[in-house]
Coordinates of C-alpha atoms in Angstrom, one line a residue:
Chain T
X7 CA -108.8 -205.8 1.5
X8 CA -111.8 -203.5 1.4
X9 CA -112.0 -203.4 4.8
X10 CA -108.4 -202.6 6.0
X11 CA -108.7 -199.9 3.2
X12 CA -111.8 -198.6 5.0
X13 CA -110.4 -198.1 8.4
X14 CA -107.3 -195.8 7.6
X15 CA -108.4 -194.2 4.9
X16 CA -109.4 -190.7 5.5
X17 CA -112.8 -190.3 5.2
X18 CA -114.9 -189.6 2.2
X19 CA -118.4 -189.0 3.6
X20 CA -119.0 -187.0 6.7
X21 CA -120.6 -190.4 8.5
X22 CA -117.6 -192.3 7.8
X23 CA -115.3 -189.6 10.4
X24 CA -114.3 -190.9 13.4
X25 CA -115.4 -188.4 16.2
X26 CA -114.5 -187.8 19.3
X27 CA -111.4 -188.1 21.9
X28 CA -109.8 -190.9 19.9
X29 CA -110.7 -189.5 16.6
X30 CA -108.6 -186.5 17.1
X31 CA -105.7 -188.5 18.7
X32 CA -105.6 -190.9 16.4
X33 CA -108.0 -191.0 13.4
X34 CA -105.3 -190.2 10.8
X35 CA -102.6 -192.4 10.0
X36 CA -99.0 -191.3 9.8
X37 CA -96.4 -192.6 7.8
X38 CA -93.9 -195.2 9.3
X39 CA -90.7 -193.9 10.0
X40 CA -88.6 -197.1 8.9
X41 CA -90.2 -199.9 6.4
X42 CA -92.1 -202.4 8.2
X43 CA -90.7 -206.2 8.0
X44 CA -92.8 -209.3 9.1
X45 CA -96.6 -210.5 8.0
X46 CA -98.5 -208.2 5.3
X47 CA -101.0 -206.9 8.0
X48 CA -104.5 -208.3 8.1
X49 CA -107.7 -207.3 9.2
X50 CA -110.9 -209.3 9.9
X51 CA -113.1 -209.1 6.2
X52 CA -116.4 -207.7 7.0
X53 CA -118.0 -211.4 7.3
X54 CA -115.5 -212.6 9.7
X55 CA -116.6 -209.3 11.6
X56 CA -120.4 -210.2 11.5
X57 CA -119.9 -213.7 11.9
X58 CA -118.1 -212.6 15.5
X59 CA -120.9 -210.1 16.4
X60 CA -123.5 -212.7 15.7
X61 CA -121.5 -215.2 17.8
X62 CA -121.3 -212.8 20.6
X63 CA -124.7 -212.5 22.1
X64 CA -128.3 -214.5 22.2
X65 CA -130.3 -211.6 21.6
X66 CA -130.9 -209.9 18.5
X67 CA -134.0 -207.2 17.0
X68 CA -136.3 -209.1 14.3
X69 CA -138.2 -206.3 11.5
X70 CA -140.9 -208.5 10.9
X71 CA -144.2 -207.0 8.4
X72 CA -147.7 -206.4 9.6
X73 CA -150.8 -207.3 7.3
X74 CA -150.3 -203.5 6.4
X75 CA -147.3 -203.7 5.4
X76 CA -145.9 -201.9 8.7
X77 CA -142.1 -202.9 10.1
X78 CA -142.5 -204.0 13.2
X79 CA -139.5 -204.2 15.5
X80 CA -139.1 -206.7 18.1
X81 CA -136.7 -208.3 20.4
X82 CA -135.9 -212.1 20.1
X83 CA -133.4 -214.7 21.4
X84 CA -131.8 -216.9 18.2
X85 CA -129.1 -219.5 18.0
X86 CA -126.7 -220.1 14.8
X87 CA -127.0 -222.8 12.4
X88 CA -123.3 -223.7 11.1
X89 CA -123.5 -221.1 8.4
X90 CA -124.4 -218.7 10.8
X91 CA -128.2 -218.2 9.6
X92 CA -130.3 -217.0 12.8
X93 CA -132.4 -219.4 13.7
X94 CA -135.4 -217.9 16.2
X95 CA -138.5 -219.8 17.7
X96 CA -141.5 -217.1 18.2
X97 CA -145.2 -217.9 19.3
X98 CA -147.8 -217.5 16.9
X99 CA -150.1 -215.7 18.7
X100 CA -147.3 -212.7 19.5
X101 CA -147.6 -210.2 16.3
X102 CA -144.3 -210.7 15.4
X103 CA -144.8 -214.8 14.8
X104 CA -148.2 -213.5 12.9
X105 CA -146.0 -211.5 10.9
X106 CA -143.7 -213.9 9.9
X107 CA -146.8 -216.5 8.8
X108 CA -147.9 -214.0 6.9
X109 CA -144.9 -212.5 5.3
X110 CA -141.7 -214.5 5.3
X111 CA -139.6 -211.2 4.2
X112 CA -137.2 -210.3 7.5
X113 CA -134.3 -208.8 9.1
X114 CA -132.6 -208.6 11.7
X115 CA -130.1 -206.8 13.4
X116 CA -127.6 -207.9 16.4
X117 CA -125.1 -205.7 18.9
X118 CA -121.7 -207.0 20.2
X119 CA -122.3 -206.8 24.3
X120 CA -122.0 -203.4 24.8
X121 CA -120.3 -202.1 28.7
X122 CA -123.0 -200.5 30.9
X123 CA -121.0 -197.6 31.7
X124 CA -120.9 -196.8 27.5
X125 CA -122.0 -193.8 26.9
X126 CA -121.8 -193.9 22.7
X127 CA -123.0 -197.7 21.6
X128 CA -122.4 -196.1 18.5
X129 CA -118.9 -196.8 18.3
X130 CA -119.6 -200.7 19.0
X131 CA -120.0 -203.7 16.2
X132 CA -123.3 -204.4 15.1
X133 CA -124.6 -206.2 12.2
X134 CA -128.1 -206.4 10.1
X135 CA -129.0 -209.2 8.2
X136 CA -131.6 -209.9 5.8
X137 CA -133.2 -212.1 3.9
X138 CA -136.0 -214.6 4.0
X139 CA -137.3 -216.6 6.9
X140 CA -138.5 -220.3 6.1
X141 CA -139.4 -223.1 8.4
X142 CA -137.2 -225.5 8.5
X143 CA -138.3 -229.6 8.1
X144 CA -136.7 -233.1 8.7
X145 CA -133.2 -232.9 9.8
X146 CA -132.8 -229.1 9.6
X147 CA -135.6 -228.6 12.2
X148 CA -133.9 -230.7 14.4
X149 CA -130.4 -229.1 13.4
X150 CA -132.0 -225.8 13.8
X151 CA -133.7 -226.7 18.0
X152 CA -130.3 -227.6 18.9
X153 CA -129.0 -224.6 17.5
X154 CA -131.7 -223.0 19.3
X155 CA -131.4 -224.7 22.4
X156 CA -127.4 -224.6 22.5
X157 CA -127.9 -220.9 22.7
X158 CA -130.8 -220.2 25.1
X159 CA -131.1 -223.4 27.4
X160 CA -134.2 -222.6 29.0
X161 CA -136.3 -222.4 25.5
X162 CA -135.9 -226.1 26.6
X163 CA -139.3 -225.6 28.1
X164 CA -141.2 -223.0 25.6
X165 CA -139.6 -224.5 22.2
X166 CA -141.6 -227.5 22.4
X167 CA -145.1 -225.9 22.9
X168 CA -147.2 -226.0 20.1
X169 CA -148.1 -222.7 19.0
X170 CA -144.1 -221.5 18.7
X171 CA -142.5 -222.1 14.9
X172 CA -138.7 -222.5 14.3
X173 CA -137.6 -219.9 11.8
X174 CA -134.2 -220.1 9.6
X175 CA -133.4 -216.6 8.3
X176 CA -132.5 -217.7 4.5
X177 CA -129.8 -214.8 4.0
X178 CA -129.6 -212.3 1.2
X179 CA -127.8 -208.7 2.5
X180 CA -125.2 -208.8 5.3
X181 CA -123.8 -205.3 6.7
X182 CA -121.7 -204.9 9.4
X183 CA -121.0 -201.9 10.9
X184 CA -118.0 -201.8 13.1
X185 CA -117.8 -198.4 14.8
X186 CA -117.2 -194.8 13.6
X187 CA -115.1 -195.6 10.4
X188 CA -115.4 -199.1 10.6
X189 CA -118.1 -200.6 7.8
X190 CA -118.6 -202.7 5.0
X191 CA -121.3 -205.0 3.5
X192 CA -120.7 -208.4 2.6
X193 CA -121.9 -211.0 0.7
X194 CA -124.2 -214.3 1.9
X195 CA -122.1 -216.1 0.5
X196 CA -118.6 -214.8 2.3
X197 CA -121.0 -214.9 5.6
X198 CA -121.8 -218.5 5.0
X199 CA -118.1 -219.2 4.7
X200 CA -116.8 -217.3 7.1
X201 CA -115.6 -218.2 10.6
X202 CA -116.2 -216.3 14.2
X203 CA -113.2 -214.8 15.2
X204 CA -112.5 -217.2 17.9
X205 CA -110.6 -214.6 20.4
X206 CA -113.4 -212.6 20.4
X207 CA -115.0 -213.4 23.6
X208 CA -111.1 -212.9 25.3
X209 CA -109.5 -209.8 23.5
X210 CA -111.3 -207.2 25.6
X211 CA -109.9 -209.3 28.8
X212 CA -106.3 -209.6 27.4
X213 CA -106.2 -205.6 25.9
X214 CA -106.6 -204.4 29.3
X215 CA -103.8 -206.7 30.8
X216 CA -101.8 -205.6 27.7
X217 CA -102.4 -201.9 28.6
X218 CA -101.9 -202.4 32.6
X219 CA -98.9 -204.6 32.7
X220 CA -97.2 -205.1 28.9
X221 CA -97.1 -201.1 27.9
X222 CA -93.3 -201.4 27.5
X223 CA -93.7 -204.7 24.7
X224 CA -96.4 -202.4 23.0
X225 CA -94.2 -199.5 22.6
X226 CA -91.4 -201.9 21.2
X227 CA -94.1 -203.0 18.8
X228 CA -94.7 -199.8 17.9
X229 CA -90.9 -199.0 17.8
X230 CA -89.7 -202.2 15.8
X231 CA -93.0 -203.8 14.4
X232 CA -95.1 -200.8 13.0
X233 CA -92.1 -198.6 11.9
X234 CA -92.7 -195.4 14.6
X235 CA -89.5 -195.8 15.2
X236 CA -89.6 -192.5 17.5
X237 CA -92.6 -193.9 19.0
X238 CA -92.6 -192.7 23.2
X239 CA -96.1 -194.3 24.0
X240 CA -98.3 -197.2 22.9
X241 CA -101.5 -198.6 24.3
X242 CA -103.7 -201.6 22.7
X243 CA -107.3 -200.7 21.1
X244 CA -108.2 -204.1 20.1
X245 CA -106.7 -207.6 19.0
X246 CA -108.5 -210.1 17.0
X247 CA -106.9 -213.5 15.6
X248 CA -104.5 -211.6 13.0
X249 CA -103.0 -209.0 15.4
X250 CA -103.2 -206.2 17.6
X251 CA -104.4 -202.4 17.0
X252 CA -102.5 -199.4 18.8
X253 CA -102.7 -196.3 19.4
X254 CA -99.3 -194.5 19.4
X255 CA -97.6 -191.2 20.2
X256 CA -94.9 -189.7 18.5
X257 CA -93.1 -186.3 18.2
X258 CA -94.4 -186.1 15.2
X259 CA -98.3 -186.8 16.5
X260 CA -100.3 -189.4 17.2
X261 CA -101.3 -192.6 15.0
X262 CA -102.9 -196.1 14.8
X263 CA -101.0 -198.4 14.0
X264 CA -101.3 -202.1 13.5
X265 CA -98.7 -205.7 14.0
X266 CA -100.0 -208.8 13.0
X267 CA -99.4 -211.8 14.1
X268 CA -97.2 -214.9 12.5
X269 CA -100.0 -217.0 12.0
X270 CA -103.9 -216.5 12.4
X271 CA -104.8 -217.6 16.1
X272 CA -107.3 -220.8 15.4
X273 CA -107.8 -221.5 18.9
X274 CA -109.8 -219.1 21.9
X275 CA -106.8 -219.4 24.1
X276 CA -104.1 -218.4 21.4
X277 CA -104.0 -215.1 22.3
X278 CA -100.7 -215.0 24.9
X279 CA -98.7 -217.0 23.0
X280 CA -98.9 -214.8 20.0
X281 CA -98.4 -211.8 21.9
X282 CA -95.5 -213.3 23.3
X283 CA -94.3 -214.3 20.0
X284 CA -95.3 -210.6 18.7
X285 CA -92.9 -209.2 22.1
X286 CA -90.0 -211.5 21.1
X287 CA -90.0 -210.5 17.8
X288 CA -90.0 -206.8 18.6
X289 CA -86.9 -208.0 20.8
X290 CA -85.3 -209.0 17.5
X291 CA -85.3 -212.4 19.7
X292 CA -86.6 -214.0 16.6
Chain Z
X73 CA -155.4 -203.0 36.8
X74 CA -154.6 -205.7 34.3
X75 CA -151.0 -205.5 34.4
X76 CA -151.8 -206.6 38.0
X77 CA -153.9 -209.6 36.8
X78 CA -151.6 -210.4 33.6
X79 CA -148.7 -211.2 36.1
X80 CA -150.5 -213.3 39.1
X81 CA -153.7 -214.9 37.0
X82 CA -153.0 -218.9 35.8
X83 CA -151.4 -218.7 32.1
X84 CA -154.3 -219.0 29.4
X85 CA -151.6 -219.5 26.8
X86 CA -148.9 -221.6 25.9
X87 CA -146.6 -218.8 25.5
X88 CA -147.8 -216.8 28.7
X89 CA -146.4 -219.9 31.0
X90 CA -144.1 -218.7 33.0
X91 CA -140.8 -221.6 32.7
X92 CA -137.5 -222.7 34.2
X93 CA -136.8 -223.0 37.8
X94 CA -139.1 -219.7 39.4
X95 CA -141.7 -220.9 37.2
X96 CA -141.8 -224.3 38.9
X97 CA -141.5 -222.7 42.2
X98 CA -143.5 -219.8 42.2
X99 CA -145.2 -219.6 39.2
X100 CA -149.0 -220.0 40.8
X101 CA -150.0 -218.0 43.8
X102 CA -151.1 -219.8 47.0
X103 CA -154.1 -217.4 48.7
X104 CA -152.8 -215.5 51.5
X105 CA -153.9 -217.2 55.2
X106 CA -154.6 -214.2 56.9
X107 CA -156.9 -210.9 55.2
X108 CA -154.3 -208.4 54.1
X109 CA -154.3 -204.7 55.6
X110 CA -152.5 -201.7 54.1
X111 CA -152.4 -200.6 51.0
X112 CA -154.5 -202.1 47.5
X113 CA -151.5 -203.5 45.8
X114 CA -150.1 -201.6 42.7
X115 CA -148.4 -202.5 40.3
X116 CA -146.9 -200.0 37.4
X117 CA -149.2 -200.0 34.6
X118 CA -147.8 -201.5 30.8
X119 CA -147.4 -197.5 30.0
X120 CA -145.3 -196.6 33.4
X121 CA -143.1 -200.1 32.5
X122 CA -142.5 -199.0 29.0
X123 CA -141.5 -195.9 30.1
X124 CA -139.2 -197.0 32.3
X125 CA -137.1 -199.4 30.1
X126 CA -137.3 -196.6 27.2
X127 CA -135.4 -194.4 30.1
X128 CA -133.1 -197.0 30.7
X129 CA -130.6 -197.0 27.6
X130 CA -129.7 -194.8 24.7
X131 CA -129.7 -198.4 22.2
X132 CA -132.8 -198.9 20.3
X133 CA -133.4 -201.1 17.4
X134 CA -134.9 -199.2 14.4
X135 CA -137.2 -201.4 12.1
X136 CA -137.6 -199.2 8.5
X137 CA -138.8 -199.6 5.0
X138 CA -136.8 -200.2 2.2
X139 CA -138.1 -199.2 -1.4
X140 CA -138.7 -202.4 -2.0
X141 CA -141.2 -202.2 1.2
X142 CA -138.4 -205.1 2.4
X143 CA -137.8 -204.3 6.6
X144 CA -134.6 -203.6 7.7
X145 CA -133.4 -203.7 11.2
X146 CA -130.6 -201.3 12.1
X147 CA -129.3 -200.3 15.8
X148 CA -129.7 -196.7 16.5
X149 CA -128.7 -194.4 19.1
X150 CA -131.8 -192.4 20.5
X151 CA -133.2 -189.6 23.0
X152 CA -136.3 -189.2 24.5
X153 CA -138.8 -186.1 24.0
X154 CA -140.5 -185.5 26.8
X155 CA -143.4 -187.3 26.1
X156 CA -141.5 -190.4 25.6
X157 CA -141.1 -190.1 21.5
X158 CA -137.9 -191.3 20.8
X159 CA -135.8 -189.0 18.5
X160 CA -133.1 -190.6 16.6
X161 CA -130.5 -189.1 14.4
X162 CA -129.2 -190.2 10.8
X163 CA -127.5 -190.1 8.2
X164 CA -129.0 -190.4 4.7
X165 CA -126.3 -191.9 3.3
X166 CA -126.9 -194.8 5.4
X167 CA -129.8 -197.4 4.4
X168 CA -131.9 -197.0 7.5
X169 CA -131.7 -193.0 6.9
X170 CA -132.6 -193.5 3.2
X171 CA -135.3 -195.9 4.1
X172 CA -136.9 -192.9 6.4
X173 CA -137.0 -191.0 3.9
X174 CA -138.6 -192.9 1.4
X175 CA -141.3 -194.1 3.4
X176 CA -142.0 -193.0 6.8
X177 CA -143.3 -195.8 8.9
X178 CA -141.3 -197.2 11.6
X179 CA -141.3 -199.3 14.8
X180 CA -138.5 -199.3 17.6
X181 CA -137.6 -201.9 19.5
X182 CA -135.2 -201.4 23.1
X183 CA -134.5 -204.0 25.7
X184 CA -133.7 -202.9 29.5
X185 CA -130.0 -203.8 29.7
X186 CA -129.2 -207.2 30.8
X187 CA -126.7 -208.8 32.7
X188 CA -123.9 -210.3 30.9
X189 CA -124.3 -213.8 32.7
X190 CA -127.9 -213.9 32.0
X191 CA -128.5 -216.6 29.5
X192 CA -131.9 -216.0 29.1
X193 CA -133.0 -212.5 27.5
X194 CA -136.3 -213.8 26.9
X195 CA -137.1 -213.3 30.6
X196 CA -136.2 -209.3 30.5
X197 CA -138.4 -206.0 29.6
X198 CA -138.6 -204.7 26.6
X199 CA -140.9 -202.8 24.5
X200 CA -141.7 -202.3 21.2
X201 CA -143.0 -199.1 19.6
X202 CA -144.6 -198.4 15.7
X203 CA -145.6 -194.8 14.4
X204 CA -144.3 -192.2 12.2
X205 CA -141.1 -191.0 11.6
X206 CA -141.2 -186.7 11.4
X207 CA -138.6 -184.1 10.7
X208 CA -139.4 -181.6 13.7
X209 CA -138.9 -178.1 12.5
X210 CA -137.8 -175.2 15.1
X211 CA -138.3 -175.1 18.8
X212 CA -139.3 -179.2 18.3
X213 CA -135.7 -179.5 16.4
X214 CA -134.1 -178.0 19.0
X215 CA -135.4 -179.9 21.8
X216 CA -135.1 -182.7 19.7
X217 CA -131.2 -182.2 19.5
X218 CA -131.3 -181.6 23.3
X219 CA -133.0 -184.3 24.2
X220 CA -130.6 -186.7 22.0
X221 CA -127.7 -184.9 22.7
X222 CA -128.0 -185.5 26.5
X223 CA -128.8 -189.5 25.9
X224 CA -125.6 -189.7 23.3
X225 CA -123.1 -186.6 24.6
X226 CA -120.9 -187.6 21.8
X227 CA -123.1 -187.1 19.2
X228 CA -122.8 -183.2 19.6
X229 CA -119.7 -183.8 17.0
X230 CA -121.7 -186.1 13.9
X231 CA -125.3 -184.2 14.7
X232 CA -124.2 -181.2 12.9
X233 CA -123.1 -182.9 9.8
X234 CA -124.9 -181.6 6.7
X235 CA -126.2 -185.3 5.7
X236 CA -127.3 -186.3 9.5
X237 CA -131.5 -186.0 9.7
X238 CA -133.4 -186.4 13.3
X239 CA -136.3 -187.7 13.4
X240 CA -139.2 -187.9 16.4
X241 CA -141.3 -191.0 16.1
X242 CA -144.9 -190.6 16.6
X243 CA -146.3 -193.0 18.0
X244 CA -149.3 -195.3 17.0
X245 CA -148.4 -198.3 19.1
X246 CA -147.2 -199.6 22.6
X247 CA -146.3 -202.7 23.1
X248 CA -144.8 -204.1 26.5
X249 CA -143.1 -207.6 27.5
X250 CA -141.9 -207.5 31.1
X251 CA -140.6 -211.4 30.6
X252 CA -142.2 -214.9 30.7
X253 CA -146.3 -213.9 31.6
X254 CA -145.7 -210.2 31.9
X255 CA -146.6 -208.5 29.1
X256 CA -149.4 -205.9 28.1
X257 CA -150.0 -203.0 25.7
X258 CA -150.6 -199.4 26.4
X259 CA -152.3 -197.0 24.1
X260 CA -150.2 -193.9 22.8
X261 CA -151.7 -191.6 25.4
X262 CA -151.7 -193.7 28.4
X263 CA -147.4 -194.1 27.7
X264 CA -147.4 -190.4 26.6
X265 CA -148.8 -189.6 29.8
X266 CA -146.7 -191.8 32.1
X267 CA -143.6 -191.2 33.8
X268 CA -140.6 -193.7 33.9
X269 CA -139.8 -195.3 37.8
X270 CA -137.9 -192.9 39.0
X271 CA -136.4 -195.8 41.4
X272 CA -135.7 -198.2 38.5
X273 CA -131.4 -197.3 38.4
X274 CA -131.4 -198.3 41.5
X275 CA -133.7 -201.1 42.4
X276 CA -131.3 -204.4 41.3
X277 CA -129.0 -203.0 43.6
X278 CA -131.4 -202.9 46.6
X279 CA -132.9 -205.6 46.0
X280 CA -129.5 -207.7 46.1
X281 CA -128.9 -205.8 49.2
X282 CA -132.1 -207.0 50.6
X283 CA -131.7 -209.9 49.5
X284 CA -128.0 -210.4 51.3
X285 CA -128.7 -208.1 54.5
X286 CA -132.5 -208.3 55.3
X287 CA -133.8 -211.6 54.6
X288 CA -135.4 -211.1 58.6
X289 CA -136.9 -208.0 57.5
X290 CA -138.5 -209.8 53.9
X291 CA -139.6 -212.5 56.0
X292 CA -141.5 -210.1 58.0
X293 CA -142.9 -208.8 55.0
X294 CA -144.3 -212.0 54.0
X295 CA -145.6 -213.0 57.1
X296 CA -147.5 -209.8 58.4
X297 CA -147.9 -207.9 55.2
X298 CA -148.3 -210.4 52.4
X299 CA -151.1 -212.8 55.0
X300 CA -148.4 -216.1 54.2
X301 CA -147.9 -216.1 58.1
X302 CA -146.5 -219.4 58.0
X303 CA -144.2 -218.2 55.8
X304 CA -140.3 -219.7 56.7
X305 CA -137.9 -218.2 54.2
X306 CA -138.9 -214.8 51.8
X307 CA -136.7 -213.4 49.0
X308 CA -137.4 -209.8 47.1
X309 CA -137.3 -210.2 43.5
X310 CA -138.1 -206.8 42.4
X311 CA -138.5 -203.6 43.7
X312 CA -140.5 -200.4 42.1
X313 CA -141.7 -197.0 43.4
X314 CA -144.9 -198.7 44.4
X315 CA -143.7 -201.9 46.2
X316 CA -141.7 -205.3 46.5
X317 CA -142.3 -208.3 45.0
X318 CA -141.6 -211.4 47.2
X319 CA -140.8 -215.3 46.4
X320 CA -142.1 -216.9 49.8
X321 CA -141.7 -220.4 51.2
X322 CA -144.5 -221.9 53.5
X323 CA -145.5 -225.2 54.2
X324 CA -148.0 -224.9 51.6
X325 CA -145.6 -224.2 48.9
X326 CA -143.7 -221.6 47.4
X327 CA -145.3 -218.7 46.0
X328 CA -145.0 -215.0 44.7
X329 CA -146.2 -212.2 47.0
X330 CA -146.6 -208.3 46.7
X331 CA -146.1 -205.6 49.5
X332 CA -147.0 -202.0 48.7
X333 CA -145.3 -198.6 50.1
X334 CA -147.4 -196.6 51.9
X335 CA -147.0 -194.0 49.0
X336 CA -145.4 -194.2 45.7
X337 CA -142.1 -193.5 45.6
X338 CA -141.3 -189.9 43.8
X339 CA -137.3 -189.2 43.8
X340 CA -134.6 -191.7 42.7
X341 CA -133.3 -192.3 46.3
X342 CA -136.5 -193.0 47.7
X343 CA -136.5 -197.0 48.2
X344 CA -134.5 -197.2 51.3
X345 CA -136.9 -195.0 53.4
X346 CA -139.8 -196.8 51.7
X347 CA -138.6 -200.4 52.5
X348 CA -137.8 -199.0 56.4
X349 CA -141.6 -197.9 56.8
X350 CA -142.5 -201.2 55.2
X351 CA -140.2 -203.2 57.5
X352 CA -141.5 -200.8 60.4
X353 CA -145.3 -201.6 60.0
X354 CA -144.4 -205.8 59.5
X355 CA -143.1 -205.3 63.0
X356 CA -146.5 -203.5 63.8
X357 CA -144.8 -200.4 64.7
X358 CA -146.6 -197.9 62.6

């Protein structure tokens, strides 16, 4: 796993340091106390990662090419065919759809929702994506307006107007960055074949009931699951389908730490039960 | 004015119709019944909008080069100089900061944040920028870390790392889409030149206060201000430091109006005592 490898390492390269508050708390990993028992722990692999971030929003920045030669960026709604290549539907008589007539060479780069009150977006998932655009014909085209459509309803009305094109971004490069620390390319292929993570759209929801009303369960997790064993605080930085993220304090410092789950969560309600199966467990109730 | 004409004038273009429900409703203007005293209506010019959404977030979307003259979109984190250059900061061990370096031509994309319930980004402002990327050198490098530094506070930490590069984008092009029909460009000067709103942090907020408190007062508006006397129901659906724009109901049809302050608005707390001296003179008292 290149990826978990890439999060707790220390850095090699002064852009890969985590910086600020949490960076100091937390950016380097302690040893566990006690050996850790349960699931090997895993992390989302870079295309799961993009394939979430791209799921995640409507909106995403197109570099098209001018006649010169120029990048040209430019903001754009898309939908997802099922292998998650962007589909987009721009007007050829905006520069961008000129572009793209003219020179089918793309990218195209998508945010994760970002708070308003954010101050660093830095430290937020994003992915670019590039590749080839090509108009789609037959049954892709009409694959590729539903796509469109399921994603931004009221292009109901504009999609069908005879001067917009449908575009399907034929993928080559996918890299996702995932915060300070957090990075990793990966290939079309593992994009293509990878899955959204489909608690996505409720972890931030169900970290902040975890940190308001569960801190006692995450400290036992920390205790019991993690191997802090001297743990005296926990609090919950992020949980995908494999597990949760904490932060912990110890007498001997601070650390992240992470518990996975039994099984991967497969459906976007899973997340209580595992955590309640993760809590139980930490109980030794299991 | 033809920011003024580009959002009232019937579409010429397919892709300038305005669509979904407001389009249907309010998309042509019905000619007032009654002459309309007070001030020539003005509306912020394609320079002043770009401005404005450029002021409104520290999230831009870089479009670069790669050596392969392949774009690549990438978000960024940027400041502002004060004449509205963005100044972005990285690192050259990252593609987009290896692609400035090779080959200096860049655009910049940024979208005015948008609600997380809105489905449809399309209909939102954003702007996109081309030029040159340049290394500033002494005071300019210094005001260029300022200026970046007070957009991204935590980027005092990673802008002092040996590898990091900023970069102020000169600027060849302007290009402004304020949603469906609204959309102009601005030449380098004229954005150079402008100033942002300085009422735009604040004008969703009053105008949903409007909306929920004053509908009397926006009727009024419509009625003695906007000439639609036989106006019967009036909603604000955007405010700026030069005046309101109105959806109005009359028995004619619905249709979009504009009321003007009686002087542009100059500090950032400055719509509620404009918005009393324009609900003042609707009741003739002024």
């Amino acid at each position: 796993m290149t990826d978990a490898a890439s999060t707790f390492k220390p850095s090699k390269s002064p852009h890969d340091v985590p910086t600020g508050a949490s960076a100091d708390a937390y950016g380097l990993p302690l040893p566990p106390l006690e050996p850790v028992d349960g699931p090997a722990p895993v992390l989302r692999s870079a295309a799961e990662e993009a394939r979430t971030i791209m799921a995640s929003t409507n909106l995403g920045n197109l570099a098209s090419l001018t006649a010169d030669g120029d990048p040209w960026a430019s903001l754009v709604t898309y939908g997802l065919m099922d292998d998650g290549s962007p589909v987009i539907c721009v007007s050829r008589l905006a520069l961008h759809g000129r572009n793209l007539a003219g020179d089918q060479r793309a990218s195209f780069a998508v945010s994760a929702p970002i708070p308003a009150d954010e101050d660093d977006p830095s430290d937020h998932g994003r992915v670019s994506l590039a590749g080839i655009v090509e108009e789609p014909a037959g049954a892709e085209l009409e694959a590729a307006r539903a796509a469109y459509i399921a994603a931004v309803p009221s292009a109901a009305t504009f999609a069908s107007f005879g001067d917009f094109t449908f575009w399907v971004m034929r993928l080559k490069k996918v890299r996702w960055v995932g915060g300070f620390g957090r990075m990793n390319s990966a290939t079309a292929e593992a994009y293509a074949g990878a899955e959204a993570d489909p608690v996505a759209p409720q972890a931030e929801y169900a970290v902040k009931h975890m940190n308001e009303d569960h801190a006692d369960a995450l400290l036992l997790m920390a205790q019991a699951l993690a191997g802090h064993s001297d743990a005296t605080a926990a609090t919950c930085s992020r949980a995908d389908r494999y597990g949760l993220d904490l932060k912990v304090e110890t007498p001997r410092g601070n650390t992240a730490a992470r518990v996975s789950f039994a099984e991967p969560i497969t459906a976007p309600d899973g997340l209580r039960a595992a955590t309640v199966e993760l809590t139980r467990r930490a109980r030794g109730e299991q």
